[in-house]
Structure formats: C-alpha cells, structure tokens
Short mmCIF file of C-alpha atoms and ligand atoms in Angstrom, two decimals:
data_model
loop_
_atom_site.label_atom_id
_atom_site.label_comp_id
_atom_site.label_asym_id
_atom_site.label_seq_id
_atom_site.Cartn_x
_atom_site.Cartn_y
_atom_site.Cartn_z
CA UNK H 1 20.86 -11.93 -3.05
CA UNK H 2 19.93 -8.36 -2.86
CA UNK H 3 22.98 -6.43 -1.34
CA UNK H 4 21.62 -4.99 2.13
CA UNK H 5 20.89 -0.83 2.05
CA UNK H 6 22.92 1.48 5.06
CA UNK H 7 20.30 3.27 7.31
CA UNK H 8 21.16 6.26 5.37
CA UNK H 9 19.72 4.60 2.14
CA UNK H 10 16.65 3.22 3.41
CA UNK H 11 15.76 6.56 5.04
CA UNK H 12 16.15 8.29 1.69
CA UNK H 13 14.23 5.84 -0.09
CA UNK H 14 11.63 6.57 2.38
CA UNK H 15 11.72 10.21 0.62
CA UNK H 16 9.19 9.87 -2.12
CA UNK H 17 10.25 13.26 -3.71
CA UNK H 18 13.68 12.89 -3.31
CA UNK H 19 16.00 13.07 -6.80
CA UNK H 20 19.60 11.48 -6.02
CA UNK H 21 20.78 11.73 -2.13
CA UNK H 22 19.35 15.21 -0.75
CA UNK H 23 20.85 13.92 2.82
CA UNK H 24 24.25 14.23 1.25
CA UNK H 25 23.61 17.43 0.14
CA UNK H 26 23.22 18.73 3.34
CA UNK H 27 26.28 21.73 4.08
CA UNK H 28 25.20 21.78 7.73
CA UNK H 29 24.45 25.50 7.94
CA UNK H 30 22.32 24.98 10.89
CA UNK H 31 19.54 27.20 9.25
CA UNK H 32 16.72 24.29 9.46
CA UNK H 33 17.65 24.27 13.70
CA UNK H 34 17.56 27.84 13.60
CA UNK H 35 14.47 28.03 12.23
CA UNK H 36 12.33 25.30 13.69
CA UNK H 37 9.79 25.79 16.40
CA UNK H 38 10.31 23.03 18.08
CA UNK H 39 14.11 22.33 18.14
CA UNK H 40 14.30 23.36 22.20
CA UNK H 41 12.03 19.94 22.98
CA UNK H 42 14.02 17.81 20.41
CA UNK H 43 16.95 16.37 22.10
CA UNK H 44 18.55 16.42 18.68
CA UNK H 45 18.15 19.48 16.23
CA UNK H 46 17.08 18.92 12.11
CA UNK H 47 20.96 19.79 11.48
CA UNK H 48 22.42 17.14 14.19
CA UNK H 49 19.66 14.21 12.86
CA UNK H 50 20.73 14.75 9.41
CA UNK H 51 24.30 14.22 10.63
CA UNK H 52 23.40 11.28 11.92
CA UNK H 53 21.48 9.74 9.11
CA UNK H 54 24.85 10.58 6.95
CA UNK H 55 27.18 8.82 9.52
CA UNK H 56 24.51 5.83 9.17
CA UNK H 57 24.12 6.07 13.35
CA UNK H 58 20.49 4.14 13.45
CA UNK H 59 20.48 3.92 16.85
CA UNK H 60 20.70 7.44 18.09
CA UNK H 61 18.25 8.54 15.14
CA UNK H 62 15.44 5.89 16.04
CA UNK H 63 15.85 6.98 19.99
CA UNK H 64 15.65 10.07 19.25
CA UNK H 65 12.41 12.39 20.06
CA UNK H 66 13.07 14.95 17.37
CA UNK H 67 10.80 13.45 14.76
CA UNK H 68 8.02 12.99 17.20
CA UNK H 69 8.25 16.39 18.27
CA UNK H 70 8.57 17.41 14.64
CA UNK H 71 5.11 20.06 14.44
CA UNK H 72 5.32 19.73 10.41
CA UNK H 73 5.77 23.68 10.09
CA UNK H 74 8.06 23.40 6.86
CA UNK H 75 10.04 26.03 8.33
CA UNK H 76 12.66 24.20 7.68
CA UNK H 77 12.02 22.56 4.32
CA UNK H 78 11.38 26.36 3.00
CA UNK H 79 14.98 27.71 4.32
CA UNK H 80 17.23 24.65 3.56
CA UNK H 81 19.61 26.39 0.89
CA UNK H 82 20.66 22.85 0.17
CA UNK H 83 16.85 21.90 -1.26
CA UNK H 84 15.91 19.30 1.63
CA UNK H 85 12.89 18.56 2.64
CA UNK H 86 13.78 17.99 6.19
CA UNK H 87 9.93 18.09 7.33
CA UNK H 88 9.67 15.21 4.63
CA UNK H 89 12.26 13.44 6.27
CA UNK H 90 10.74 13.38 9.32
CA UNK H 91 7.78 12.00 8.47
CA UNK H 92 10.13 9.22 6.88
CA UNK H 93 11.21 8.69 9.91
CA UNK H 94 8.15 8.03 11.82
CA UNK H 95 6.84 5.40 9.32
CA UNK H 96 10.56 4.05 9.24
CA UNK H 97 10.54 3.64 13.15
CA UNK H 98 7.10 2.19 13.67
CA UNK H 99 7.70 0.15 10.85
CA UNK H 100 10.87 -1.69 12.23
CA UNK H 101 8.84 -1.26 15.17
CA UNK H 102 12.13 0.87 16.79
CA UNK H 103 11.30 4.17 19.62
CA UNK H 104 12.08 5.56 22.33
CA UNK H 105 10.36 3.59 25.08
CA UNK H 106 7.35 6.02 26.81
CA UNK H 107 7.64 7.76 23.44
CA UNK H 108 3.72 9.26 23.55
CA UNK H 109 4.08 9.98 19.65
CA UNK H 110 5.37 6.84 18.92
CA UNK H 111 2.38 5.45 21.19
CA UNK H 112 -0.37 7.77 19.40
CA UNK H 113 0.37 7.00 16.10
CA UNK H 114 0.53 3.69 16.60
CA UNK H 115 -3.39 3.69 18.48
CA UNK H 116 -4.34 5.87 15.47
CA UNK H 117 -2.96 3.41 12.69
CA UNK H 118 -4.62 0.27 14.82
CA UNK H 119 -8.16 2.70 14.82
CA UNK H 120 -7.75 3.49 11.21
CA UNK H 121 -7.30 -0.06 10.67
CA UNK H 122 -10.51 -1.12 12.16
CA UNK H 123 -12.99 0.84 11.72
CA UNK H 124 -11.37 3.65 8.76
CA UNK H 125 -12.61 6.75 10.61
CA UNK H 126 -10.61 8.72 13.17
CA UNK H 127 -12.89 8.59 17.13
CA UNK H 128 -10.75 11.17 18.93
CA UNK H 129 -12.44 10.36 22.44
CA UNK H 130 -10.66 6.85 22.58
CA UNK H 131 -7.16 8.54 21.15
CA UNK H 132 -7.61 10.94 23.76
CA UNK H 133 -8.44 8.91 26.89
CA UNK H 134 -5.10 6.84 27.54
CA UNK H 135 -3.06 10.40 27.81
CA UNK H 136 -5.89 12.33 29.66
CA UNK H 137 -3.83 12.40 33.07
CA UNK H 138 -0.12 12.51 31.37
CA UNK H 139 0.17 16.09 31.57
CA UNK H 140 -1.41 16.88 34.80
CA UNK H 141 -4.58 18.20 36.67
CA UNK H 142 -4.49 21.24 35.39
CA UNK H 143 -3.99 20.17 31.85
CA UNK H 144 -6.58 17.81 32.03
CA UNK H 145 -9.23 20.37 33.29
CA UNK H 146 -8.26 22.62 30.49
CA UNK H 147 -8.85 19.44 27.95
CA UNK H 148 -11.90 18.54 29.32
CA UNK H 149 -12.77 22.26 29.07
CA UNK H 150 -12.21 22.21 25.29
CA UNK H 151 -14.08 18.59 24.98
CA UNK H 152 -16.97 19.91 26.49
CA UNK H 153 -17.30 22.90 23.96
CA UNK H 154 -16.53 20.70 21.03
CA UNK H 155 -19.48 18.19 22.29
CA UNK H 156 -21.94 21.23 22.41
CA UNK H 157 -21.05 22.31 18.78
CA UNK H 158 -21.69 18.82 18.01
CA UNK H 159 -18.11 18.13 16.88
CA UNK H 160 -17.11 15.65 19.42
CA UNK H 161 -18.87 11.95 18.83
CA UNK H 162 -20.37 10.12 21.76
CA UNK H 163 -20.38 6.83 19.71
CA UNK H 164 -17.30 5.17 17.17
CA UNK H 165 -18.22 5.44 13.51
CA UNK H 166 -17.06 2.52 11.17
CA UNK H 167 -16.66 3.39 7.16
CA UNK H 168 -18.45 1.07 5.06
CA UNK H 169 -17.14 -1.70 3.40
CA UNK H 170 -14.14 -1.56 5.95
CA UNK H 171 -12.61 -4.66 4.82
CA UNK H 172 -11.83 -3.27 1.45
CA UNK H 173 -10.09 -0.57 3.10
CA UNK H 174 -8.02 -2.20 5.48
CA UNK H 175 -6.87 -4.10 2.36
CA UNK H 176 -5.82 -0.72 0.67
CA UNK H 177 -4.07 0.00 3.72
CA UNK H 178 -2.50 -2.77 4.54
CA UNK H 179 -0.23 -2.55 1.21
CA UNK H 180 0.98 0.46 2.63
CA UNK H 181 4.32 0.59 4.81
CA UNK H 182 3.98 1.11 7.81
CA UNK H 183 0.98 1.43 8.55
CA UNK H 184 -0.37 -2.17 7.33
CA UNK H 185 2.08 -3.42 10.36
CA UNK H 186 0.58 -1.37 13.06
CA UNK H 187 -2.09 -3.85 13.63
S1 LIG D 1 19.23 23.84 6.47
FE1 LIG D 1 19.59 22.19 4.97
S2 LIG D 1 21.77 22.32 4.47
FE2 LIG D 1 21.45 23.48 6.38
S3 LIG D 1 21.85 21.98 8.03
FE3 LIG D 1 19.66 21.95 7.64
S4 LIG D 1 19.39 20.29 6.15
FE4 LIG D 1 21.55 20.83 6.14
S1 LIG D 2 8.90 20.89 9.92
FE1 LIG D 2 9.47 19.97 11.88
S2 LIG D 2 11.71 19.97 11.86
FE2 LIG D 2 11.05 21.39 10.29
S3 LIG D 2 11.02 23.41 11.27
FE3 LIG D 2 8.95 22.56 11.45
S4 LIG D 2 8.88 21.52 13.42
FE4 LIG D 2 11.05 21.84 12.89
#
C-alpha cells in the first residue's frame, strides 16, 4: 500500500516546476508579503501560508482566503531570494482545494471557479453574462451600476454575447478535461 503523502507533499507535487522541496527552502524573509498587492485582503500573508504548508496545518491553509485573493502579479515569485514560485503555489492551491472539494464557506472565488470549470465543462467556451449574474448584487448598488455601466459598453463594441456559444465536438473536450485534476471533478 502506497504510504500516505503530508499536506506539505501533496501541495508541492501540485508544483509542476518545482525541483526537490522549494517550500522548505523558504528562509521566511517576509519579502513575498512585502511585496504583494494584495496581502492587506488575505487574512494570511505568502510568508505566513508557506509556514503553514511546512508545519503541514491543512486546515488553516484550505480556510484560508489568501489564495483566492491571490491577483497572480508574480511580485512575489520575482523577489523570493529563496527561488519560490509562491504565485505557482497558489494556483496549487486552488486546484488542491476545489479538488478535495475544501473552502472557506461564502468563499466567492472558490464559488467562481467552480461555475467557470462546470461552464467550461459543458459547453468549452467561457459566457461571462451567466458568470457574472449570481454576484451582480454582492457588492452593492453602487457597484452594480458601475458593472452594468461597463456591460453596456462592452455590448456596444460587440464584445459582450447575448447568446451561450458551445465549441464543437464538445464531448471530445470534456474528455480532455476531465483527465485533468481538478477540474474534471468540478462537474
Ligand atoms: S520571499 Fe521566499 S523565502 Fe521569503 S518568506 Fe516569501 S517564500 Fe519565503
Ligand atoms: S502573485 Fe499573488 S501572492 Fe504573489 S505577490 Fe502577486 S498577488 Fe501576492
């Protein structure tokens, strides 16, 4: 029988890239927190998340927010002096978490990207007016003036659809896609 991996292990096998253990490499220097754009809205930085992957603490990684606020900037990935890529990582662990189907509950990136998976899953093409409508009041009147404001001027330039589009020979795809972890699952 297989011997069973730590959380630590799984997440950097999730790291396509990654030669040996990069998360071990980490000298917590901070400079990835420092740096990131959007470390005030994570309620853990880059620096503590990596902690926590090392002290194999699944729980408080998968509840986190951080990854879901993660903007993909590469700030961070550019600046580690240890050679991480922490923006990598991140992305690891957004398949990781919708793959052992583990968020934070009311977690709207969590939510999106599973809605986008399920659309890319039926019909292969991205319909941003049915991603869009579930979160159109989420954020507010004012918010969702200024959205419908921008949705407007996209539908005049003839960039937003009225009508899904479906990829041909969709079943093929879905069978591409479905050998691919996490994703396949979202359905
Ligand atoms: S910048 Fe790199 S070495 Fe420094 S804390 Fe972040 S991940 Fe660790
Ligand atoms: S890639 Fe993500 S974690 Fe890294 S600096 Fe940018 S927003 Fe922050």
């Amino acid at each position: 029988m297989p011997a069973k991996l730590s959380f630590s292990s799984e997440i950097v096998n999730l790291l396509y890239n990654a030669e040996t253990n990069p998360v071990q490499s980490c000298i917590q220097c901070g400079t990835c927190s420092s740096t990131c754009p959007a470390a005030d809205f994570m309620d853990h930085s880059p620096r503590n998340i990596i902690a926590l992957i090392r002290a194999d603490l699944r729980k408080p990684v998968l509840s986190s927010n951080a990854f879901w606020c993660c903007a993909s900037c590469y700030q961070c990935t550019v600046r580690c002096p240890a050679g991480i890529d922490i923006a990598g990582m991140m992305y690891g662990l957004k398949r990781y978490s919708m793959w052992r189907n583990r968020f934070k509950k009311g977690s709207i990136g969590a939510d999106f990207s599973r809605r986008f998976a399920r659309m890319i899953l039926k019909n292969g093409k991205s319909f941003e007016p049915a991603l869009a409508t579930p979160y159109l009041f989420h954020y507010g009147l004012r918010t969702f003036f200024y959205d419908a404001r921008n949705a407007l001027a996209l539908f005049m330039k003839g960039r937003l659809p009225l009508f899904p589009k479906r990829l041909k020979r969709s079943a093929k795809f879905r069978g591409i896609l479905s050998r691919i972890i996490p994703m396949g699952r979202a359905a």
